[in-house]
Amino acid sequence: MKAWRKASFLLIGIIFMFFLTACGGQESSSSTNEGDSASNEEKKDLKDVKIVLNWFPKAQHGGLYAAQENGLFEKNGLKVTIEPGGPQVSSIQMVASGSADFGLAHADQMVIARNQGIELVAVAAAMQGSPQALMFHKGKGIDDFDELNGRKVYIQPGITYWDFLKSKYNLSNVQELAYTGQHSNFISDPNSVSQAFVTSEPFFLKKDGVDVETKLISDAGYNPYNVVLYVTKDYLEKNKETVKAFVDAFVEGWYLYKDSYEEINKVIQKDNADMELESLKFEAETQVDFVYGGDRAEHGVGYMTEERWATLIKQLHDLGLLEKTFDAKEIFTTEYLPKHESK
C-alpha cells in the first residue's frame, strides 16, 4: 500500500514537472515569436531607397559598402539597394528620372547637367581631391603640362580636364590619340602619355612589368570633388530626414572603411567579381589622401566648400561647357553632414 502511494506521488510529480516544462517552453517560444515579430515589424518599417554608383563597385565606394555591411543604414531606418554603374549607365539620368533616389558622380558632371535643366544637390563628397592624372613611363615625366608638346597623348575624346589643360597651356604640338582603355600602344612607346587614375592604372601597369609615374591634373588648378553623393533638388525638399539618415551612415561608413578596408573589399568583390582583391587593396591605400586629406582633418569626411564649387562653375563656363552660371549654394549643402569629431 505504501509502495503504491509512493508510486502515485512520484507519478503526480513527474506529470507536474512535465506541465511546468511545457508551459515554460510555450512561454519561451512565445517570447521568441514575439521577438521575431518585432524584428520583422522593424524591417517592414525600413524605408526603401536606391543608390546608383558612378562606376562598377570599387574601393572608391568603400564607405558605402562599409555602411551597408555594418548595418548603419538599417540602424537609421533605411533599406538600401546599391545599383552598379558602368559605361552604359548614367547615374545622373537615373536619379533625374526617379529610377534611383541617390547617386554618385564627379562634381563637374553635376554642374554640366544644369545644361539639361537637371538640378542636383551634392550632400557629401567622398573624395576631397581628384585622382585623375596623366601617366608616363618611369623617368619620362614632366614638371609642367606644356612639356606635353611633341608627344603622343592617349586621352578620351571630350574629357573635361583635357579641355581645361588645352585652354590653359599651348598644347598645339601634342598628338592626341583616342584612349580606349587598353594600354598596349602606351606600353610600346616609352615617350607616350596616357590618361589615368593614380588609384588604378599604375597597379595594372606594374603587373605588366611597366614602371610608371603620374602627374595629377589638379596641379594645373582643375580639381573637382570626386565620388560625390547627391540627390535632386526636389527629392531633398521632400525627403530631408531620409537624406540626413543616409548621409550620416555614408560618412560613418568611410571612417569604418579606413580601418577595415580589406574585409569590406571582399564584400565589394562579390558585386564586381572582375576586380582582384590585390587591386582593391591598392586602390584603397592610394586613395587615402583623397578621402581623408584636404578639408577632412578640420571638417570631417564629406565636407565641401562654396569656394571650390564656385571655382568649378566658373571654369566650366569659361570653357563653354556650362551655358549659364549660377550660385554655388544651389548645387551643394553641408547641412546634412554629421557634426565632426576628431577620428
mmCIF file with all atom_site columns, N, CA and C in Angstrom, residues 45-91:
data_model
loop_
_atom_site.group_PDB
_atom_site.id
_atom_site.type_symbol
_atom_site.label_atom_id
_atom_site.label_alt_id
_atom_site.label_comp_id
_atom_site.label_asym_id
_atom_site.label_entity_id
_atom_site.label_seq_id
_atom_site.pdbx_PDB_ins_code
_atom_site.Cartn_x
_atom_site.Cartn_y
_atom_site.Cartn_z
_atom_site.occupancy
_atom_site.B_iso_or_equiv
_atom_site.pdbx_formal_charge
_atom_site.auth_seq_id
_atom_site.auth_comp_id
_atom_site.auth_asym_id
_atom_site.auth_atom_id
_atom_site.pdbx_PDB_model_num
ATOM 1   N N  . ASP A 1 45 ? 9.250  48.496 -41.414 1.00 0.00 ? 45 ASP A N  1
ATOM 2   C CA . ASP A 1 45 ? 9.225  49.949 -41.260 1.00 0.00 ? 45 ASP A CA 1
ATOM 3   C C  . ASP A 1 45 ? 10.394 50.635 -41.971 1.00 0.00 ? 45 ASP A C  1
ATOM 4   N N  . LEU A 1 46 ? 11.373 49.863 -42.452 1.00 0.00 ? 46 LEU A N  1
ATOM 5   C CA . LEU A 1 46 ? 12.515 50.454 -43.135 1.00 0.00 ? 46 LEU A CA 1
ATOM 6   C C  . LEU A 1 46 ? 12.071 51.086 -44.447 1.00 0.00 ? 46 LEU A C  1
ATOM 7   N N  . LYS A 1 47 ? 12.634 52.234 -44.752 1.00 0.00 ? 47 LYS A N  1
ATOM 8   C CA . LYS A 1 47 ? 12.295 52.916 -46.000 1.00 0.00 ? 47 LYS A CA 1
ATOM 9   C C  . LYS A 1 47 ? 13.221 52.453 -47.107 1.00 0.00 ? 47 LYS A C  1
ATOM 10  N N  . ASP A 1 48 ? 12.660 52.002 -48.204 1.00 0.00 ? 48 ASP A N  1
ATOM 11  C CA . ASP A 1 48 ? 13.443 51.551 -49.353 1.00 0.00 ? 48 ASP A CA 1
ATOM 12  C C  . ASP A 1 48 ? 14.015 52.736 -50.124 1.00 0.00 ? 48 ASP A C  1
ATOM 13  N N  . VAL A 1 49 ? 15.324 52.734 -50.324 1.00 0.00 ? 49 VAL A N  1
ATOM 14  C CA . VAL A 1 49 ? 15.969 53.738 -51.168 1.00 0.00 ? 49 VAL A CA 1
ATOM 15  C C  . VAL A 1 49 ? 16.997 53.043 -52.049 1.00 0.00 ? 49 VAL A C  1
ATOM 16  N N  . LYS A 1 50 ? 17.255 53.620 -53.196 1.00 0.00 ? 50 LYS A N  1
ATOM 17  C CA . LYS A 1 50 ? 18.236 53.058 -54.129 1.00 0.00 ? 50 LYS A CA 1
ATOM 18  C C  . LYS A 1 50 ? 19.299 54.102 -54.430 1.00 0.00 ? 50 LYS A C  1
ATOM 19  N N  . ILE A 1 51 ? 20.537 53.630 -54.484 1.00 0.00 ? 51 ILE A N  1
ATOM 20  C CA . ILE A 1 51 ? 21.636 54.492 -54.916 1.00 0.00 ? 51 ILE A CA 1
ATOM 21  C C  . ILE A 1 51 ? 22.297 53.839 -56.123 1.00 0.00 ? 51 ILE A C  1
ATOM 22  N N  . VAL A 1 52 ? 22.618 54.636 -57.136 1.00 0.00 ? 52 VAL A N  1
ATOM 23  C CA . VAL A 1 52 ? 23.313 54.128 -58.315 1.00 0.00 ? 52 VAL A CA 1
ATOM 24  C C  . VAL A 1 52 ? 24.728 54.688 -58.322 1.00 0.00 ? 52 VAL A C  1
ATOM 25  N N  . LEU A 1 53 ? 25.689 53.794 -58.536 1.00 0.00 ? 53 LEU A N  1
ATOM 26  C CA . LEU A 1 53 ? 27.094 54.175 -58.490 1.00 0.00 ? 53 LEU A CA 1
ATOM 27  C C  . LEU A 1 53 ? 27.537 54.876 -59.769 1.00 0.00 ? 53 LEU A C  1
ATOM 28  N N  . ASN A 1 54 ? 28.669 55.533 -59.697 1.00 0.00 ? 54 ASN A N  1
ATOM 29  C CA . ASN A 1 54 ? 29.234 56.206 -60.871 1.00 0.00 ? 54 ASN A CA 1
ATOM 30  C C  . ASN A 1 54 ? 30.027 55.246 -61.751 1.00 0.00 ? 54 ASN A C  1
ATOM 31  N N  . TRP A 1 55 ? 30.307 54.041 -61.238 1.00 0.00 ? 55 TRP A N  1
ATOM 32  C CA . TRP A 1 55 ? 31.044 53.033 -61.999 1.00 0.00 ? 55 TRP A CA 1
ATOM 33  C C  . TRP A 1 55 ? 30.784 51.680 -61.350 1.00 0.00 ? 55 TRP A C  1
ATOM 34  N N  . PHE A 1 56 ? 31.408 50.633 -61.874 1.00 0.00 ? 56 PHE A N  1
ATOM 35  C CA . PHE A 1 56 ? 31.295 49.331 -61.239 1.00 0.00 ? 56 PHE A CA 1
ATOM 36  C C  . PHE A 1 56 ? 31.859 49.435 -59.816 1.00 0.00 ? 56 PHE A C  1
ATOM 37  N N  . PRO A 1 57 ? 31.379 48.596 -58.887 1.00 0.00 ? 57 PRO A N  1
ATOM 38  C CA . PRO A 1 57 ? 31.838 48.683 -57.499 1.00 0.00 ? 57 PRO A CA 1
ATOM 39  C C  . PRO A 1 57 ? 33.357 48.573 -57.367 1.00 0.00 ? 57 PRO A C  1
ATOM 40  N N  . LYS A 1 58 ? 33.936 49.561 -56.676 1.00 0.00 ? 58 LYS A N  1
ATOM 41  C CA . LYS A 1 58 ? 35.377 49.605 -56.462 1.00 0.00 ? 58 LYS A CA 1
ATOM 42  C C  . LYS A 1 58 ? 35.649 50.125 -55.053 1.00 0.00 ? 58 LYS A C  1
ATOM 43  N N  . ALA A 1 59 ? 36.927 50.275 -54.729 1.00 0.00 ? 59 ALA A N  1
ATOM 44  C CA . ALA A 1 59 ? 37.286 50.790 -53.409 1.00 0.00 ? 59 ALA A CA 1
ATOM 45  C C  . ALA A 1 59 ? 36.817 52.230 -53.226 1.00 0.00 ? 59 ALA A C  1
ATOM 46  N N  . GLN A 1 60 ? 36.616 52.959 -54.317 1.00 0.00 ? 60 GLN A N  1
ATOM 47  C CA . GLN A 1 60 ? 36.113 54.324 -54.211 1.00 0.00 ? 60 GLN A CA 1
ATOM 48  C C  . GLN A 1 60 ? 34.693 54.357 -53.652 1.00 0.00 ? 60 GLN A C  1
ATOM 49  N N  . HIS A 1 61 ? 34.063 53.193 -53.562 1.00 0.00 ? 61 HIS A N  1
ATOM 50  C CA . HIS A 1 61 ? 32.733 53.077 -52.964 1.00 0.00 ? 61 HIS A CA 1
ATOM 51  C C  . HIS A 1 61 ? 32.808 52.393 -51.594 1.00 0.00 ? 61 HIS A C  1
ATOM 52  N N  . GLY A 1 62 ? 34.020 52.312 -51.060 1.00 0.00 ? 62 GLY A N  1
ATOM 53  C CA . GLY A 1 62 ? 34.243 51.577 -49.821 1.00 0.00 ? 62 GLY A CA 1
ATOM 54  C C  . GLY A 1 62 ? 33.394 52.025 -48.644 1.00 0.00 ? 62 GLY A C  1
ATOM 55  N N  . GLY A 1 63 ? 33.227 53.337 -48.484 1.00 0.00 ? 63 GLY A N  1
ATOM 56  C CA . GLY A 1 63 ? 32.437 53.844 -47.366 1.00 0.00 ? 63 GLY A CA 1
ATOM 57  C C  . GLY A 1 63 ? 30.984 53.422 -47.446 1.00 0.00 ? 63 GLY A C  1
ATOM 58  N N  . LEU A 1 64 ? 30.457 53.395 -48.667 1.00 0.00 ? 64 LEU A N  1
ATOM 59  C CA . LEU A 1 64 ? 29.074 52.979 -48.884 1.00 0.00 ? 64 LEU A CA 1
ATOM 60  C C  . LEU A 1 64 ? 28.898 51.512 -48.497 1.00 0.00 ? 64 LEU A C  1
ATOM 61  N N  . TYR A 1 65 ? 29.829 50.676 -48.961 1.00 0.00 ? 65 TYR A N  1
ATOM 62  C CA . TYR A 1 65 ? 29.740 49.249 -48.656 1.00 0.00 ? 65 TYR A CA 1
ATOM 63  C C  . TYR A 1 65 ? 29.991 48.966 -47.172 1.00 0.00 ? 65 TYR A C  1
ATOM 64  N N  . ALA A 1 66 ? 30.853 49.743 -46.558 1.00 0.00 ? 66 ALA A N  1
ATOM 65  C CA . ALA A 1 66 ? 31.099 49.570 -45.118 1.00 0.00 ? 66 ALA A CA 1
ATOM 66  C C  . ALA A 1 66 ? 29.847 49.912 -44.325 1.00 0.00 ? 66 ALA A C  1
ATOM 67  N N  . ALA A 1 67 ? 29.145 50.956 -44.740 1.00 0.00 ? 67 ALA A N  1
ATOM 68  C CA . ALA A 1 67 ? 27.899 51.340 -44.075 1.00 0.00 ? 67 ALA A CA 1
ATOM 69  C C  . ALA A 1 67 ? 26.849 50.241 -44.226 1.00 0.00 ? 67 ALA A C  1
ATOM 70  N N  . GLN A 1 68 ? 26.780 49.675 -45.423 1.00 0.00 ? 68 GLN A N  1
ATOM 71  C CA . GLN A 1 68 ? 25.813 48.601 -45.685 1.00 0.00 ? 68 GLN A CA 1
ATOM 72  C C  . GLN A 1 68 ? 26.153 47.352 -44.880 1.00 0.00 ? 68 GLN A C  1
ATOM 73  N N  . GLU A 1 69 ? 27.414 46.957 -44.908 1.00 0.00 ? 69 GLU A N  1
ATOM 74  C CA . GLU A 1 69 ? 27.844 45.722 -44.251 1.00 0.00 ? 69 GLU A CA 1
ATOM 75  C C  . GLU A 1 69 ? 27.722 45.806 -42.728 1.00 0.00 ? 69 GLU A C  1
ATOM 76  N N  . ASN A 1 70 ? 27.889 46.986 -42.172 1.00 0.00 ? 70 ASN A N  1
ATOM 77  C CA . ASN A 1 70 ? 27.819 47.159 -40.714 1.00 0.00 ? 70 ASN A CA 1
ATOM 78  C C  . ASN A 1 70 ? 26.427 47.548 -40.217 1.00 0.00 ? 70 ASN A C  1
ATOM 79  N N  . GLY A 1 71 ? 25.448 47.515 -41.108 1.00 0.00 ? 71 GLY A N  1
ATOM 80  C CA . GLY A 1 71 ? 24.070 47.768 -40.701 1.00 0.00 ? 71 GLY A CA 1
ATOM 81  C C  . GLY A 1 71 ? 23.749 49.204 -40.351 1.00 0.00 ? 71 GLY A C  1
ATOM 82  N N  . LEU A 1 72 ? 24.577 50.148 -40.819 1.00 0.00 ? 72 LEU A N  1
ATOM 83  C CA . LEU A 1 72 ? 24.356 51.548 -40.457 1.00 0.00 ? 72 LEU A CA 1
ATOM 84  C C  . LEU A 1 72 ? 23.104 52.125 -41.108 1.00 0.00 ? 72 LEU A C  1
ATOM 85  N N  . PHE A 1 73 ? 22.807 51.689 -42.334 1.00 0.00 ? 73 PHE A N  1
ATOM 86  C CA . PHE A 1 73 ? 21.600 52.186 -43.000 1.00 0.00 ? 73 PHE A CA 1
ATOM 87  C C  . PHE A 1 73 ? 20.352 51.679 -42.290 1.00 0.00 ? 73 PHE A C  1
ATOM 88  N N  . GLU A 1 74 ? 20.335 50.385 -41.979 1.00 0.00 ? 74 GLU A N  1
ATOM 89  C CA . GLU A 1 74 ? 19.184 49.816 -41.268 1.00 0.00 ? 74 GLU A CA 1
ATOM 90  C C  . GLU A 1 74 ? 19.000 50.489 -39.911 1.00 0.00 ? 74 GLU A C  1
ATOM 91  N N  . LYS A 1 75 ? 20.109 50.739 -39.250 1.00 0.00 ? 75 LYS A N  1
ATOM 92  C CA . LYS A 1 75 ? 20.060 51.421 -37.953 1.00 0.00 ? 75 LYS A CA 1
ATOM 93  C C  . LYS A 1 75 ? 19.390 52.782 -38.083 1.00 0.00 ? 75 LYS A C  1
ATOM 94  N N  . ASN A 1 76 ? 19.563 53.399 -39.241 1.00 0.00 ? 76 ASN A N  1
ATOM 95  C CA . ASN A 1 76 ? 18.975 54.723 -39.499 1.00 0.00 ? 76 ASN A CA 1
ATOM 96  C C  . ASN A 1 76 ? 17.630 54.642 -40.211 1.00 0.00 ? 76 ASN A C  1
ATOM 97  N N  . GLY A 1 77 ? 17.064 53.424 -40.253 1.00 0.00 ? 77 GLY A N  1
ATOM 98  C CA . GLY A 1 77 ? 15.707 53.264 -40.794 1.00 0.00 ? 77 GLY A CA 1
ATOM 99  C C  . GLY A 1 77 ? 15.624 53.116 -42.293 1.00 0.00 ? 77 GLY A C  1
ATOM 100 N N  . LEU A 1 78 ? 16.744 52.744 -42.938 1.00 0.00 ? 78 LEU A N  1
ATOM 101 C CA . LEU A 1 78 ? 16.761 52.650 -44.396 1.00 0.00 ? 78 LEU A CA 1
ATOM 102 C C  . LEU A 1 78 ? 17.125 51.246 -44.874 1.00 0.00 ? 78 LEU A C  1
ATOM 103 N N  . LYS A 1 79 ? 16.476 50.820 -45.939 1.00 0.00 ? 79 LYS A N  1
ATOM 104 C CA . LYS A 1 79 ? 16.848 49.597 -46.636 1.00 0.00 ? 79 LYS A CA 1
ATOM 105 C C  . LYS A 1 79 ? 17.410 50.037 -47.980 1.00 0.00 ? 79 LYS A C  1
ATOM 106 N N  . VAL A 1 80 ? 18.731 49.913 -48.126 1.00 0.00 ? 80 VAL A N  1
ATOM 107 C CA . VAL A 1 80 ? 19.415 50.490 -49.279 1.00 0.00 ? 80 VAL A CA 1
ATOM 108 C C  . VAL A 1 80 ? 19.756 49.436 -50.327 1.00 0.00 ? 80 VAL A C  1
ATOM 109 N N  . THR A 1 81 ? 19.394 49.714 -51.555 1.00 0.00 ? 81 THR A N  1
ATOM 110 C CA . THR A 1 81 ? 19.783 48.895 -52.701 1.00 0.00 ? 81 THR A CA 1
ATOM 111 C C  . THR A 1 81 ? 20.885 49.621 -53.455 1.00 0.00 ? 81 THR A C  1
ATOM 112 N N  . ILE A 1 82 ? 22.002 48.929 -53.681 1.00 0.00 ? 82 ILE A N  1
ATOM 113 C CA . ILE A 1 82 ? 23.130 49.515 -54.403 1.00 0.00 ? 82 ILE A CA 1
ATOM 114 C C  . ILE A 1 82 ? 23.116 48.993 -55.837 1.00 0.00 ? 82 ILE A C  1
ATOM 115 N N  . GLU A 1 83 ? 23.012 49.899 -56.789 1.00 0.00 ? 83 GLU A N  1
ATOM 116 C CA . GLU A 1 83 ? 23.000 49.515 -58.196 1.00 0.00 ? 83 GLU A CA 1
ATOM 117 C C  . GLU A 1 83 ? 24.302 49.961 -58.857 1.00 0.00 ? 83 GLU A C  1
ATOM 118 N N  . PRO A 1 84 ? 25.017 49.036 -59.483 1.00 0.00 ? 84 PRO A N  1
ATOM 119 C CA . PRO A 1 84 ? 26.296 49.384 -60.116 1.00 0.00 ? 84 PRO A CA 1
ATOM 120 C C  . PRO A 1 84 ? 26.124 50.346 -61.284 1.00 0.00 ? 84 PRO A C  1
ATOM 121 N N  . GLY A 1 85 ? 27.163 51.120 -61.537 1.00 0.00 ? 85 GLY A N  1
ATOM 122 C CA . GLY A 1 85 ? 27.194 51.964 -62.716 1.00 0.00 ? 85 GLY A CA 1
ATOM 123 C C  . GLY A 1 85 ? 27.939 51.243 -63.820 1.00 0.00 ? 85 GLY A C  1
ATOM 124 N N  . GLY A 1 86 ? 28.479 51.994 -64.763 1.00 0.00 ? 86 GLY A N  1
ATOM 125 C CA . GLY A 1 86 ? 29.209 51.400 -65.876 1.00 0.00 ? 86 GLY A CA 1
ATOM 126 C C  . GLY A 1 86 ? 29.178 52.329 -67.066 1.00 0.00 ? 86 GLY A C  1
ATOM 127 N N  . PRO A 1 87 ? 29.841 51.952 -68.144 1.00 0.00 ? 87 PRO A N  1
ATOM 128 C CA . PRO A 1 87 ? 29.924 52.841 -69.312 1.00 0.00 ? 87 PRO A CA 1
ATOM 129 C C  . PRO A 1 87 ? 28.576 53.146 -69.953 1.00 0.00 ? 87 PRO A C  1
ATOM 130 N N  . GLN A 1 88 ? 27.612 52.248 -69.779 1.00 0.00 ? 88 GLN A N  1
ATOM 131 C CA . GLN A 1 88 ? 26.294 52.460 -70.369 1.00 0.00 ? 88 GLN A CA 1
ATOM 132 C C  . GLN A 1 88 ? 25.271 52.979 -69.356 1.00 0.00 ? 88 GLN A C  1
ATOM 133 N N  . VAL A 1 89 ? 25.743 53.303 -68.150 1.00 0.00 ? 89 VAL A N  1
ATOM 134 C CA . VAL A 1 89 ? 24.840 53.737 -67.076 1.00 0.00 ? 89 VAL A CA 1
ATOM 135 C C  . VAL A 1 89 ? 25.172 55.170 -66.666 1.00 0.00 ? 89 VAL A C  1
ATOM 136 N N  . SER A 1 90 ? 24.177 56.047 -66.710 1.00 0.00 ? 90 SER A N  1
ATOM 137 C CA . SER A 1 90 ? 24.351 57.420 -66.236 1.00 0.00 ? 90 SER A CA 1
ATOM 138 C C  . SER A 1 90 ? 23.608 57.563 -64.914 1.00 0.00 ? 90 SER A C  1
ATOM 139 N N  . SER A 1 91 ? 24.360 57.692 -63.841 1.00 0.00 ? 91 SER A N  1
ATOM 140 C CA . SER A 1 91 ? 23.706 57.841 -62.544 1.00 0.00 ? 91 SER A CA 1
ATOM 141 C C  . SER A 1 91 ? 22.848 59.105 -62.513 1.00 0.00 ? 91 SER A C  1
#
